[in-house]
């Protein structure tokens, strides 16, 4: 008798969202990789919120707010 064994892939590790600081357009923030910048806009809410930051050295970057790891300056 012949049979095949199908392996299901292990579930991807779920990234934990960092606590989100209360941020608004115009706030100065700092990011571990990109340094300091200014919040241009925040769109959406909850887990789907997105943030756009204009960093001093790296220009405009967009992130999912829950995973952005930004701190207020």
Short mmCIF file of C-alpha atoms in Angstrom, two decimals:
data_model
loop_
_atom_site.label_atom_id
_atom_site.label_comp_id
_atom_site.label_asym_id
_atom_site.label_seq_id
_atom_site.Cartn_x
_atom_site.Cartn_y
_atom_site.Cartn_z
CA UNK A 1 0.00 0.00 0.00
CA UNK A 2 1.28 3.43 -0.90
CA UNK A 3 0.47 6.63 0.90
CA UNK A 4 1.87 10.12 1.19
CA UNK A 5 2.22 12.23 4.23
CA UNK A 6 1.28 15.87 3.92
CA UNK A 7 2.93 18.21 6.36
CA UNK A 8 1.19 21.39 7.22
CA UNK A 9 3.53 24.34 7.65
CA UNK A 10 4.06 25.61 11.16
CA UNK A 11 2.04 28.74 11.88
CA UNK A 12 4.01 31.94 11.38
CA UNK A 13 5.18 33.58 14.57
CA UNK A 14 2.76 36.36 15.40
CA UNK A 15 4.44 39.70 16.01
CA UNK A 16 3.25 41.38 19.14
CA UNK A 17 2.12 44.94 18.65
CA UNK A 18 3.97 47.42 20.83
CA UNK A 19 1.95 49.80 22.99
CA UNK A 20 0.99 52.72 20.75
CA UNK A 21 1.71 56.21 22.06
CA UNK A 22 -0.92 58.89 21.52
CA UNK A 23 0.34 60.62 18.37
CA UNK A 24 -1.00 63.47 16.27
CA UNK A 25 0.04 65.25 13.06
CA UNK A 26 2.94 67.57 13.80
CA UNK A 27 4.32 65.49 16.71
CA UNK A 28 8.08 64.88 16.76
CA UNK A 29 8.90 61.18 17.05
CA UNK A 30 11.96 58.96 17.08
CA UNK A 31 12.42 55.51 15.49
CA UNK A 32 15.28 53.13 16.28
CA UNK A 33 16.33 52.77 12.61
CA UNK A 34 15.24 56.07 11.01
CA UNK A 35 15.93 58.54 13.82
CA UNK A 36 13.85 61.67 14.40
CA UNK A 37 10.97 62.85 12.28
CA UNK A 38 7.59 64.58 12.21
CA UNK A 39 4.21 62.84 11.93
CA UNK A 40 2.56 63.93 8.67
CA UNK A 41 -0.71 62.05 9.06
CA UNK A 42 -2.45 59.12 10.70
CA UNK A 43 -5.15 57.21 8.81
CA UNK A 44 -7.62 54.63 10.03
CA UNK A 45 -8.04 53.39 13.57
CA UNK A 46 -7.36 50.43 15.80
CA UNK A 47 -5.23 47.60 14.38
CA UNK A 48 -5.57 49.04 10.86
CA UNK A 49 -4.24 52.53 11.65
CA UNK A 50 -1.40 53.70 9.42
CA UNK A 51 1.06 56.50 10.12
CA UNK A 52 3.19 58.58 7.77
CA UNK A 53 6.37 60.14 9.18
CA UNK A 54 8.81 62.52 7.49
CA UNK A 55 12.20 61.56 8.94
CA UNK A 56 14.99 64.14 9.04
CA UNK A 57 17.56 61.83 7.37
CA UNK A 58 15.43 59.25 5.51
CA UNK A 59 12.43 61.14 4.13
CA UNK A 60 8.81 59.96 4.25
CA UNK A 61 8.05 56.45 5.54
CA UNK A 62 4.70 54.75 6.13
CA UNK A 63 4.01 52.16 8.82
CA UNK A 64 1.21 50.19 10.40
CA UNK A 65 0.92 52.21 13.61
CA UNK A 66 0.72 49.12 15.83
CA UNK A 67 4.16 47.97 14.59
CA UNK A 68 5.87 51.33 13.99
CA UNK A 69 7.77 51.34 17.32
CA UNK A 70 7.77 55.12 17.47
CA UNK A 71 8.36 57.19 20.59
CA UNK A 72 7.38 60.81 21.13
CA UNK A 73 10.36 63.17 21.46
#
